[in-house]
Amino acid sequence: MECYKDFYIHNFKLRNCNNFDETIFFKGASIYEVIRIKKGVALFLEDHLNRLFHSADLLSYSINESYCDIEILINELIRKNDTKEGKIKLVIRFDKENGNSEKDFILYFTPHYFPSIKEYQEGIKVGICHITRINPNAKLLNSEARKRANNRIVEEKLFEVLLLNEKGNITEGSRSNIFFIKGNVIITPPEKDVLNGITRKTVIQICRDNAIEIVEEDVLFYDLEKMDAVFLTGTSIKALPVSKIENINYSTNHPVLNQVKDLYNVTINDYIDSKTTPAN
């Protein structure tokens, strides 16, 4: 079931999850964000809301709620469900036939999977899928690219698939961003070609703050064999090592990769502290 826990919020009203109607997302068009909740804190909420409003701007949609409204509603949902760990999904559905106006604002806990310690140590396997997102910078619900990728993941029992565009470039994962390590340099595809994930943005800033060399450039399919290590980033997975892409193996114990993983965890803890420590 898409709606997890006891309560969800629909257009400012608290409702029972037993009455949740998933078919609502099949009507019109929707943008969304998935926000990780840790120790009762919505991680990097400001960045998520910035991206949400940016997605709306790209598609000429208008969001009725303010940043403050949304933060209050998220905190209310956390409190009502008495849940301090998990993921909240924020979906805004628009009516294309009525001037792209907002029709539904829906906020709910969604089922989640956080990688195991073993997966962080040994890495995960991913495949390749020939897909080009039409508007990669906007986070749209139920996109055709996501459906095709999900089918491949299920059929081949993969953790994730990487998208290969018409130019032969690896752009991103179907629900994650991708980073490659060659020597001591981290390489990630250009922002213009991907959904700029919140974890991706944070990792790039971590690298710049800690003198870890990172570049944004195209990565061709044929470049995969030249890479020493690979990792994915995302709300649920943080920085997750990749052990294999198709039949190519990678190190999951690379020193630069380990440094990024550790620094990202520190960043999460610092963010939580900043939200829970009373001001003097």
Coordinates of C-alpha atoms in Angstrom, one line a residue:
M1 CA 0.0 0.0 0.0
E2 CA 1.4 3.4 -1.0
C3 CA 0.1 5.2 2.1
Y4 CA 1.9 3.9 5.2
K5 CA 1.2 4.4 8.9
D6 CA -2.1 5.7 10.3
F7 CA -2.8 9.2 8.9
Y8 CA -2.1 11.3 5.8
I9 CA -2.9 14.9 4.9
H10 CA -5.0 15.9 1.9
N11 CA -5.6 19.6 1.3
F12 CA -4.8 20.5 4.9
K13 CA -7.1 17.9 6.3
L14 CA -5.9 14.9 8.4
R15 CA -7.4 11.7 7.1
N16 CA -7.1 8.0 7.9
C17 CA -4.8 5.9 5.6
N18 CA -7.6 3.4 5.2
N19 CA -9.4 5.9 3.0
F20 CA -6.3 6.7 0.8
D21 CA -7.2 6.6 -2.9
E22 CA -4.1 5.8 -5.0
T23 CA -6.0 6.3 -8.3
I24 CA -5.9 10.1 -7.7
F25 CA -2.4 10.1 -9.1
F26 CA -3.5 8.8 -12.4
K27 CA -5.4 12.0 -13.2
G28 CA -3.7 15.1 -14.5
A29 CA 0.0 15.6 -13.8
S30 CA 1.8 15.6 -10.4
I31 CA 5.2 16.7 -9.1
Y32 CA 6.5 15.3 -5.9
E33 CA 9.3 15.1 -3.3
V34 CA 10.4 12.2 -1.1
I35 CA 11.8 13.4 2.2
R36 CA 13.7 11.2 4.7
I37 CA 12.7 11.5 8.3
K38 CA 15.4 10.7 10.9
K39 CA 15.1 11.3 14.6
G40 CA 11.9 13.1 13.9
V41 CA 13.6 15.6 11.6
A42 CA 12.8 16.1 7.9
L43 CA 16.3 16.0 6.4
F44 CA 17.4 18.9 4.2
L45 CA 13.8 20.1 3.9
E46 CA 14.8 23.5 2.6
D47 CA 16.5 21.9 -0.4
H48 CA 13.6 19.6 -1.1
L49 CA 11.1 22.5 -1.1
N50 CA 13.4 24.6 -3.3
R51 CA 13.4 21.8 -5.8
L52 CA 9.7 21.3 -5.6
F53 CA 9.0 24.9 -6.4
H54 CA 11.6 24.8 -9.2
S55 CA 9.9 21.8 -10.7
A56 CA 6.6 23.7 -10.7
D57 CA 8.2 26.8 -12.3
L58 CA 9.7 24.6 -15.1
L59 CA 6.3 23.2 -15.9
S60 CA 4.4 26.5 -15.4
Y61 CA 2.5 25.2 -12.4
S62 CA 1.5 27.3 -9.4
I63 CA 1.7 25.9 -5.9
N64 CA -0.7 27.3 -3.4
E65 CA 1.1 26.5 -0.2
S66 CA 4.1 28.4 1.2
Y67 CA 7.3 26.9 2.5
C68 CA 6.1 27.6 6.1
D69 CA 2.7 25.9 5.4
I70 CA 4.5 22.7 4.1
E71 CA 6.9 22.6 7.0
I72 CA 4.1 22.8 9.6
L73 CA 2.1 20.1 7.8
I74 CA 5.1 17.8 7.7
N75 CA 5.7 18.2 11.4
E76 CA 2.1 17.6 12.1
L77 CA 2.1 14.4 10.1
I78 CA 5.2 13.2 12.0
R79 CA 3.5 14.0 15.3
K80 CA 0.2 12.4 14.5
N81 CA 1.8 9.2 13.3
D82 CA 4.3 9.2 16.2
T83 CA 7.0 8.2 13.7
K84 CA 10.6 9.4 13.9
E85 CA 12.1 7.3 11.2
G86 CA 11.0 6.8 7.6
K87 CA 10.1 8.6 4.4
I88 CA 7.4 11.2 3.7
K89 CA 6.1 11.7 0.2
L90 CA 4.7 15.1 -0.8
V91 CA 2.6 15.1 -4.0
I92 CA 1.0 18.0 -5.7
R93 CA -1.5 17.2 -8.5
F94 CA -2.4 19.8 -11.1
D95 CA -5.4 20.2 -13.3
K96 CA -4.2 20.8 -16.9
E97 CA -7.7 21.6 -18.1
N98 CA -8.0 24.5 -15.6
G99 CA -4.9 26.5 -16.2
N100 CA -2.4 24.2 -14.6
S101 CA -3.9 25.1 -11.2
E102 CA -3.2 23.0 -8.1
K103 CA -5.9 20.5 -7.4
D104 CA -4.6 18.2 -4.6
F105 CA -1.9 18.6 -2.0
I106 CA -1.1 15.2 -0.4
L107 CA 1.4 14.3 2.3
Y108 CA 1.9 10.8 3.6
F109 CA 4.4 8.3 5.0
T110 CA 5.4 5.8 2.3
P111 CA 7.0 2.4 2.6
H112 CA 10.7 2.6 2.5
Y113 CA 13.8 0.4 2.2
F114 CA 17.1 1.6 3.7
P115 CA 20.2 -0.4 2.5
S116 CA 21.8 -2.9 4.9
I117 CA 25.2 -2.6 6.5
K118 CA 26.2 -5.5 4.1
E119 CA 25.1 -3.5 1.1
Y120 CA 27.1 -0.5 2.2
Q121 CA 30.2 -2.7 2.6
E122 CA 29.8 -5.0 -0.4
G123 CA 27.9 -2.8 -2.8
I124 CA 25.0 -3.4 -5.1
K125 CA 24.5 -4.5 -8.7
V126 CA 22.9 -2.2 -11.3
G127 CA 22.1 -2.5 -15.0
I128 CA 21.7 -0.2 -18.0
C129 CA 18.5 1.0 -19.6
H130 CA 18.2 3.1 -22.8
I131 CA 16.1 6.0 -21.7
T132 CA 16.2 9.8 -22.1
R133 CA 14.1 11.9 -19.8
I134 CA 12.2 14.6 -21.6
N135 CA 12.5 17.1 -18.8
P136 CA 15.2 15.7 -16.4
N137 CA 15.3 18.7 -14.0
A138 CA 11.6 18.3 -13.1
K139 CA 10.5 15.6 -10.7
L140 CA 7.3 14.2 -12.2
L141 CA 5.2 11.3 -10.9
N142 CA 4.5 8.2 -13.0
S143 CA 6.8 9.1 -15.8
E144 CA 7.2 6.6 -18.7
A145 CA 11.0 6.5 -18.0
R146 CA 10.3 5.4 -14.4
K147 CA 7.9 2.7 -15.5
R148 CA 10.4 1.2 -18.0
A149 CA 13.2 1.3 -15.5
N150 CA 11.1 -0.4 -12.8
N151 CA 10.2 -3.2 -15.1
R152 CA 13.9 -3.9 -15.8
I153 CA 14.8 -3.8 -12.1
V154 CA 12.1 -6.3 -11.3
E155 CA 12.7 -8.6 -14.2
E156 CA 16.5 -8.9 -13.6
K157 CA 16.5 -8.5 -9.8
L158 CA 18.7 -5.4 -9.9
F159 CA 19.0 -2.8 -7.2
E160 CA 18.8 0.0 -9.8
V161 CA 19.3 0.8 -13.5
L162 CA 21.4 3.6 -15.0
L163 CA 19.9 5.7 -17.8
L164 CA 21.7 5.7 -21.1
N165 CA 20.7 8.6 -23.4
E166 CA 20.6 8.9 -27.2
K167 CA 24.2 10.3 -27.2
G168 CA 25.5 7.2 -25.4
N169 CA 26.0 9.1 -22.1
I170 CA 25.2 7.6 -18.7
T171 CA 23.1 10.3 -17.0
E172 CA 21.7 9.1 -13.7
G173 CA 19.8 6.2 -12.1
S174 CA 16.1 5.8 -12.4
R175 CA 15.7 7.0 -8.8
S176 CA 19.2 8.0 -7.9
N177 CA 22.2 10.0 -9.1
I178 CA 25.5 8.5 -10.1
F179 CA 29.1 9.3 -9.2
F180 CA 32.3 7.6 -10.7
I181 CA 35.7 7.6 -9.2
K182 CA 38.8 7.5 -11.4
G183 CA 42.0 7.6 -9.4
N184 CA 41.2 10.2 -6.7
V185 CA 38.9 12.3 -8.9
I186 CA 35.1 12.0 -8.6
I187 CA 33.1 12.4 -11.9
T188 CA 29.4 13.0 -12.1
P189 CA 27.2 13.8 -15.2
P190 CA 26.3 17.5 -15.7
E191 CA 23.5 19.0 -13.8
K192 CA 21.6 20.0 -16.9
D193 CA 21.2 16.3 -17.9
V194 CA 19.9 15.0 -14.5
L195 CA 17.4 15.4 -11.8
N196 CA 19.6 17.3 -9.3
G197 CA 19.0 15.1 -6.3
I198 CA 19.3 16.6 -2.8
T199 CA 21.9 14.0 -1.8
R200 CA 23.8 14.7 -5.1
K201 CA 23.9 18.4 -4.3
T202 CA 25.1 17.7 -0.7
V203 CA 27.8 15.3 -1.8
I204 CA 29.1 17.9 -4.3
Q205 CA 29.3 20.5 -1.6
I206 CA 31.0 18.1 0.8
C207 CA 33.7 17.4 -1.8
R208 CA 34.3 21.1 -2.4
D209 CA 34.5 21.8 1.3
N210 CA 37.0 19.0 1.9
A211 CA 39.3 19.4 -1.0
I212 CA 38.1 16.3 -2.8
E213 CA 38.4 16.9 -6.6
I214 CA 35.1 16.6 -8.3
V215 CA 34.1 17.4 -11.9
E216 CA 30.8 17.4 -13.8
E217 CA 31.3 16.0 -17.3
D218 CA 29.7 13.5 -19.7
V219 CA 30.4 9.8 -19.0
L220 CA 30.1 7.6 -22.0
F221 CA 29.0 4.0 -21.8
Y222 CA 32.4 3.1 -23.1
D223 CA 34.1 4.9 -20.2
L224 CA 32.6 2.5 -17.6
E225 CA 35.6 0.1 -17.8
K226 CA 38.0 3.0 -17.0
M227 CA 36.4 3.8 -13.6
D228 CA 37.8 2.5 -10.3
A229 CA 34.7 2.9 -8.2
V230 CA 31.1 3.9 -8.5
F231 CA 28.4 5.0 -6.0
L232 CA 24.8 6.1 -6.1
T233 CA 23.2 8.8 -4.1
G234 CA 19.6 9.3 -3.0
T235 CA 17.3 10.1 -0.2
S236 CA 17.0 6.5 1.1
I237 CA 20.4 5.2 0.1
K238 CA 22.7 8.1 1.1
A239 CA 26.0 7.3 -0.7
L240 CA 25.8 3.6 -1.7
P241 CA 28.7 1.7 -3.4
V242 CA 28.2 -0.1 -6.7
S243 CA 29.9 -3.5 -7.0
K244 CA 28.9 -4.2 -10.6
I245 CA 27.4 -2.4 -13.6
E246 CA 26.2 -5.1 -16.0
N247 CA 29.4 -7.3 -16.1
I248 CA 31.9 -4.7 -15.0
N249 CA 33.2 -5.0 -11.4
Y250 CA 34.2 -2.1 -9.1
S251 CA 36.0 -1.6 -5.8
T252 CA 33.6 -0.9 -2.9
N253 CA 36.5 -0.1 -0.5
H254 CA 38.0 2.9 -2.4
P255 CA 39.5 5.5 0.0
V256 CA 37.7 8.4 -1.7
L257 CA 34.4 6.6 -1.6
N258 CA 34.8 5.7 2.1
Q259 CA 35.7 9.4 2.8
V260 CA 32.5 10.6 1.1
K261 CA 30.3 8.1 2.9
D262 CA 31.7 9.1 6.3
L263 CA 31.4 12.8 5.6
Y264 CA 27.8 12.5 4.4
N265 CA 26.9 10.8 7.6
V266 CA 28.5 13.6 9.6
T267 CA 26.5 16.1 7.5
I268 CA 23.2 14.4 8.4
N269 CA 24.1 14.4 12.1
D270 CA 25.0 18.1 12.0
Y271 CA 21.8 18.9 10.2
I272 CA 19.7 17.1 12.8
D273 CA 21.6 18.8 15.6
S274 CA 20.9 22.2 14.0
K275 CA 17.2 21.5 14.1
T276 CA 17.0 20.0 17.6
T277 CA 19.5 22.0 19.6
P278 CA 17.7 25.0 21.3
A279 CA 19.1 28.4 20.4
N280 CA 20.9 30.3 23.1

